[in-house]
PDB file of C-alpha atoms and ligand atoms in Angstrom:
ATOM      1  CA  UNK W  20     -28.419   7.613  23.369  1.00 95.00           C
ATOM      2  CA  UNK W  21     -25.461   9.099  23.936  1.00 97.00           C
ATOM      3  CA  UNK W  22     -24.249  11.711  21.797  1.00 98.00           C
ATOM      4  CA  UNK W  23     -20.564  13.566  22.017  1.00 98.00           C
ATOM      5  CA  UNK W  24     -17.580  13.498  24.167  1.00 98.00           C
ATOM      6  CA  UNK W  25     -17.870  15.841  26.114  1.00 97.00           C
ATOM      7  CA  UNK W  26     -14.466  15.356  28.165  1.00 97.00           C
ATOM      8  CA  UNK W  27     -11.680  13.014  29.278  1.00 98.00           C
ATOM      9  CA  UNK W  28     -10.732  12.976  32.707  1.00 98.00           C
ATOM     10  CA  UNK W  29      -6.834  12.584  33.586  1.00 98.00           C
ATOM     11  CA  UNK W  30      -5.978  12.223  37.428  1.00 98.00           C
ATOM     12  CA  UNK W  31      -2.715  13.785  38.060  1.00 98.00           C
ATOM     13  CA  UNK W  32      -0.254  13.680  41.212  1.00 97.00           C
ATOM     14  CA  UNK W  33       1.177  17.132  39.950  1.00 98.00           C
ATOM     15  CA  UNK W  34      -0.560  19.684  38.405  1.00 98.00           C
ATOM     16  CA  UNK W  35       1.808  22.077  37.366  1.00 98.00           C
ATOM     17  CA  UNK W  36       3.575  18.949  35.635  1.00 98.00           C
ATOM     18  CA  UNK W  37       0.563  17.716  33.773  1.00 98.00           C
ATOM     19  CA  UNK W  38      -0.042  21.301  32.547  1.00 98.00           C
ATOM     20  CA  UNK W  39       2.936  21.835  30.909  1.00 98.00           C
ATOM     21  CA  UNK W  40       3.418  18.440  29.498  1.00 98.00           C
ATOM     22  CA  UNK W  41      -0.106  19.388  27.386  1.00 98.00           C
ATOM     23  CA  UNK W  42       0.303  23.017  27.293  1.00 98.00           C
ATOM     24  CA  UNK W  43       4.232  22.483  26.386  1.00 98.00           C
ATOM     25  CA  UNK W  44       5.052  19.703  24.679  1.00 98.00           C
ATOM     26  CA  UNK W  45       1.364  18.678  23.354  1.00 98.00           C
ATOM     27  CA  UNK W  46       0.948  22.508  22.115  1.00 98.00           C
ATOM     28  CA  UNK W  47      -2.344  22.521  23.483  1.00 98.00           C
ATOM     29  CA  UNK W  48      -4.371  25.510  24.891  1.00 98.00           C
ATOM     30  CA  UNK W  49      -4.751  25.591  28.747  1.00 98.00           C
ATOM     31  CA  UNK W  50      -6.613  27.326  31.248  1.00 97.00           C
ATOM     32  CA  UNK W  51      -5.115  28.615  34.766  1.00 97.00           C
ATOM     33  CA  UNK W  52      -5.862  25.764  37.683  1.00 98.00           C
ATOM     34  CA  UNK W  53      -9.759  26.359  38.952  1.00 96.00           C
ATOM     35  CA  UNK W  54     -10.477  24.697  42.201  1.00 95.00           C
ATOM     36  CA  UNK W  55     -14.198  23.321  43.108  1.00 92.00           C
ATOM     37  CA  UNK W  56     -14.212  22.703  46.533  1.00 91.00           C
ATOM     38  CA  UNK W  57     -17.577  21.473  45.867  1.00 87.00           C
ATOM     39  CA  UNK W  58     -16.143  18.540  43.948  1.00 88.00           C
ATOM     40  CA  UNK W  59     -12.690  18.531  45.557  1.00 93.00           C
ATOM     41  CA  UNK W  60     -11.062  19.164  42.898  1.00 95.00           C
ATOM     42  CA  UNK W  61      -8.716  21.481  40.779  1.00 97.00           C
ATOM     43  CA  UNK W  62      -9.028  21.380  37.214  1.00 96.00           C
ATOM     44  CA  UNK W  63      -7.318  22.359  34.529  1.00 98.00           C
ATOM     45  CA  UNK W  64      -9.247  22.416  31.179  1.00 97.00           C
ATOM     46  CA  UNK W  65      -7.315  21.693  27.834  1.00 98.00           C
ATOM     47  CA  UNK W  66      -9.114  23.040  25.031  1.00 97.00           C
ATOM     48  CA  UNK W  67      -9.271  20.817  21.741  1.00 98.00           C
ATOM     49  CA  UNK W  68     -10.960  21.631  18.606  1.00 97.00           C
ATOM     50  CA  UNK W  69     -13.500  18.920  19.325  1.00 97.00           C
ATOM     51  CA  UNK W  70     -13.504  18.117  22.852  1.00 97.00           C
ATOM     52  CA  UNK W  71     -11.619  18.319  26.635  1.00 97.00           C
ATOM     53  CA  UNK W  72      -9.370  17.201  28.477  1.00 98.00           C
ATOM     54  CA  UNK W  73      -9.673  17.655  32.206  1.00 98.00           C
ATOM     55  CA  UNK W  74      -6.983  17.425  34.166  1.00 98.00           C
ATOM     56  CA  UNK W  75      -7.949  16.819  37.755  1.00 97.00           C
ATOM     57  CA  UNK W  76      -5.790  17.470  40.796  1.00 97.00           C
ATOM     58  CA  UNK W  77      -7.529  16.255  44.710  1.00 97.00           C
ATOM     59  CA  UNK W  78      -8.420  19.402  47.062  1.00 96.00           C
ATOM     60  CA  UNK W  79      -9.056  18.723  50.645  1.00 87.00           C
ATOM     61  CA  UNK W  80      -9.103  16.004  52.586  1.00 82.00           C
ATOM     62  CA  UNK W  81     -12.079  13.726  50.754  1.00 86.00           C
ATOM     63  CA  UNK W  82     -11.631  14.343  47.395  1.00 91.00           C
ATOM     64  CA  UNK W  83     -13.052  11.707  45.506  1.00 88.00           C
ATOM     65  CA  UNK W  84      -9.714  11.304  43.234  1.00 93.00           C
ATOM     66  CA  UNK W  85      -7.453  10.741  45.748  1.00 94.00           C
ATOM     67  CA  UNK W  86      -8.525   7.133  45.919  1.00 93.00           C
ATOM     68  CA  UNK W  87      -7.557   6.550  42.320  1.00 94.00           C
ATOM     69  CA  UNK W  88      -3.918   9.158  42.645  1.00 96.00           C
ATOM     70  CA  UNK W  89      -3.042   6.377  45.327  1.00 95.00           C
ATOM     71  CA  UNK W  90      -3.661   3.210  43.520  1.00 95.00           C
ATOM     72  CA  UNK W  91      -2.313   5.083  40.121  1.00 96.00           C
ATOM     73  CA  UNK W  92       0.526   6.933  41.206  1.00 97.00           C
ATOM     74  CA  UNK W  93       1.516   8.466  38.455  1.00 97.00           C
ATOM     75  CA  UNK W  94      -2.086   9.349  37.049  1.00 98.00           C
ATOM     76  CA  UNK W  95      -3.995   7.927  34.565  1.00 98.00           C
ATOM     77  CA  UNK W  96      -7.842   8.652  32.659  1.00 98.00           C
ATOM     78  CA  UNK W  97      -9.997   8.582  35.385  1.00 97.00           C
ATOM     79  CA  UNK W  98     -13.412   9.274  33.356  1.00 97.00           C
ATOM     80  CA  UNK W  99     -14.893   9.903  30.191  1.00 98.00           C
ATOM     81  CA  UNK W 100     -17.975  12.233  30.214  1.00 98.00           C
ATOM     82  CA  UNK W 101     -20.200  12.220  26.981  1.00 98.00           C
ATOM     83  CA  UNK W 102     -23.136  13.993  25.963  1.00 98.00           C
ATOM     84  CA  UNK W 103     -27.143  13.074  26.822  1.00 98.00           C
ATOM     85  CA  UNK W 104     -30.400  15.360  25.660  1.00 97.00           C
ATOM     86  CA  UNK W 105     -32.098  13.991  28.701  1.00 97.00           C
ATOM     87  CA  UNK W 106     -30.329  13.307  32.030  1.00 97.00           C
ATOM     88  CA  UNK W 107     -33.764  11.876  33.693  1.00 96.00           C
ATOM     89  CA  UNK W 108     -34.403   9.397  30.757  1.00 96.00           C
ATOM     90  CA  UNK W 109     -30.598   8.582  30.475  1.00 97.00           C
ATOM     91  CA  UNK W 110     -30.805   7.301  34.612  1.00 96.00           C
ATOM     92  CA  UNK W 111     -34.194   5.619  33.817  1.00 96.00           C
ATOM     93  CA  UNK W 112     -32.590   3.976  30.858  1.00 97.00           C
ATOM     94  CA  UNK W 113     -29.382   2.890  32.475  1.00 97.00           C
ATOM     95  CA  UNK W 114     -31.621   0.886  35.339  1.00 95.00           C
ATOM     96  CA  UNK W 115     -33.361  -0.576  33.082  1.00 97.00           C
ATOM     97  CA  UNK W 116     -30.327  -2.068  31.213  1.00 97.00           C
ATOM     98  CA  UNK W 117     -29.078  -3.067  35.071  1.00 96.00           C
ATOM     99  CA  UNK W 118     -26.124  -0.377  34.465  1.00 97.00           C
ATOM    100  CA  UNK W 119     -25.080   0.710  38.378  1.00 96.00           C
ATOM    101  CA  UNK W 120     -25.822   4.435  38.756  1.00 96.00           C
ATOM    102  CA  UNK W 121     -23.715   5.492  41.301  1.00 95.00           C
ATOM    103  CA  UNK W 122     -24.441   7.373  44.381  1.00 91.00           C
ATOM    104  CA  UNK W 123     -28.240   7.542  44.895  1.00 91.00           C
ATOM    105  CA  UNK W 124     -28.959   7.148  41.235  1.00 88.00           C
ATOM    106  CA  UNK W 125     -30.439  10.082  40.446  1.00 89.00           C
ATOM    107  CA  UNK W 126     -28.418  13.140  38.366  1.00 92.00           C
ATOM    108  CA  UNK W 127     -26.336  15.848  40.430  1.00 91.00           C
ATOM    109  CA  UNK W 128     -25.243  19.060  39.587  1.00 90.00           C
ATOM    110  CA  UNK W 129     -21.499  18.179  38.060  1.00 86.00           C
ATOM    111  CA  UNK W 130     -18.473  20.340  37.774  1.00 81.00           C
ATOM    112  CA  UNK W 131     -19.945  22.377  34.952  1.00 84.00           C
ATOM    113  CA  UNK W 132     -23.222  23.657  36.296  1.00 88.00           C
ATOM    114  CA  UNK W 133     -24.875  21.068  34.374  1.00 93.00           C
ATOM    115  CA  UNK W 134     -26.596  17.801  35.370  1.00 96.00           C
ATOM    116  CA  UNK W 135     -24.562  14.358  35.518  1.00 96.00           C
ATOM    117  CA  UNK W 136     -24.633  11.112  36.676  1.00 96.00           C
ATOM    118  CA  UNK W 137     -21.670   8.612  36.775  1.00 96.00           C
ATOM    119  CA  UNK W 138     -21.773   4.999  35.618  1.00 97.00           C
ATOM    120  CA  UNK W 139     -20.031   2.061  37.422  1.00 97.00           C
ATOM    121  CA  UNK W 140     -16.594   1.008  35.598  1.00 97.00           C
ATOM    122  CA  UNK W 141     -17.224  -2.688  35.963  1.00 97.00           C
ATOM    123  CA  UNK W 142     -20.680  -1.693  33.993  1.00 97.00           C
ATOM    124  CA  UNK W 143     -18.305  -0.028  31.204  1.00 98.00           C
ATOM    125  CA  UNK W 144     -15.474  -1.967  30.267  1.00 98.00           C
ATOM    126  CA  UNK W 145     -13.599  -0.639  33.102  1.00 97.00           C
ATOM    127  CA  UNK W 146     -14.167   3.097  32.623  1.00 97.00           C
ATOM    128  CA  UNK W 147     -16.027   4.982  34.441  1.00 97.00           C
ATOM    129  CA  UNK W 148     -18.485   7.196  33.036  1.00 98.00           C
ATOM    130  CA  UNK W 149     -19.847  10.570  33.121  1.00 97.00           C
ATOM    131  CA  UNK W 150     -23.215  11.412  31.640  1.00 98.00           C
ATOM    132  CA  UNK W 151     -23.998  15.247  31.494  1.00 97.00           C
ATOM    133  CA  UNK W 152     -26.859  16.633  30.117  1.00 97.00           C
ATOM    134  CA  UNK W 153     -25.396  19.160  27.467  1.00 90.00           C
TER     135      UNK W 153
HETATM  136 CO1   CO S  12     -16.096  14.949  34.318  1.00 51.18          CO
END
């Protein structure tokens, strides 16, 4: 079912930091910071010939990384988001496996426009994971 990676997710406490450490020492092409207030986030996209890397920074006061920035301090991969032709089916499928959806269980609109859904970690060898429709 599902098909590519579409992105890793990287918490970090300090964005400026994180960027340079990819965009510096990793040689790796970076966008400026892009905040979602929607999502509480700011992002930084790294660009890789085959996927990206998101690094994720909390905005506001309920950002829903802020959780993990305080139990990982120093960051750490928060998601991994791959690739589905069908967001609808994908949900449908993952209850019928017994997979936890989370939130109401049906597909949002995610940080790209596009529709996702996010897996429990205990589900997924202790990642969670992002399903967008691509
Ligand atoms: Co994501």
């Amino acid at each position: 079912m599902i098909g590519k990676l579409n992105h890793v997710a990287i918490a970090v406490p300090d964005l400026e930091a994180g960027t340079a450490v990819y965009r510096d020492t990793l040689g790796a092409k970076v966008s400026e910071p892009q905040e979602e207030p929607d999502h509480g986030v700011v992002v930084v996209f790294v660009e890789l010939p085959n996927t990206k890397i998101e690094l994720l920074h909390p905005l506001g006061e309920k950002s829903p990384i802020a959780g993990f920035l305080a139990k990982n301090p120093g960051g750490g991969i928060h998601h991994v988001c791959y690739e589905v032709e069908d967001i609808e089916a994908a949900a449908e499928k993952m209850k019928a496996e017994g997979a936890r959806v989370l939130g109401d269980g049906s597909p949002r609109i995610g940080a790209h426009g596009k529709p996702v859904l996010f897996l429990h970690p205990k589900d997924f060898c202790g990642t969670l994971v992002e399903l967008e429709q691509a």
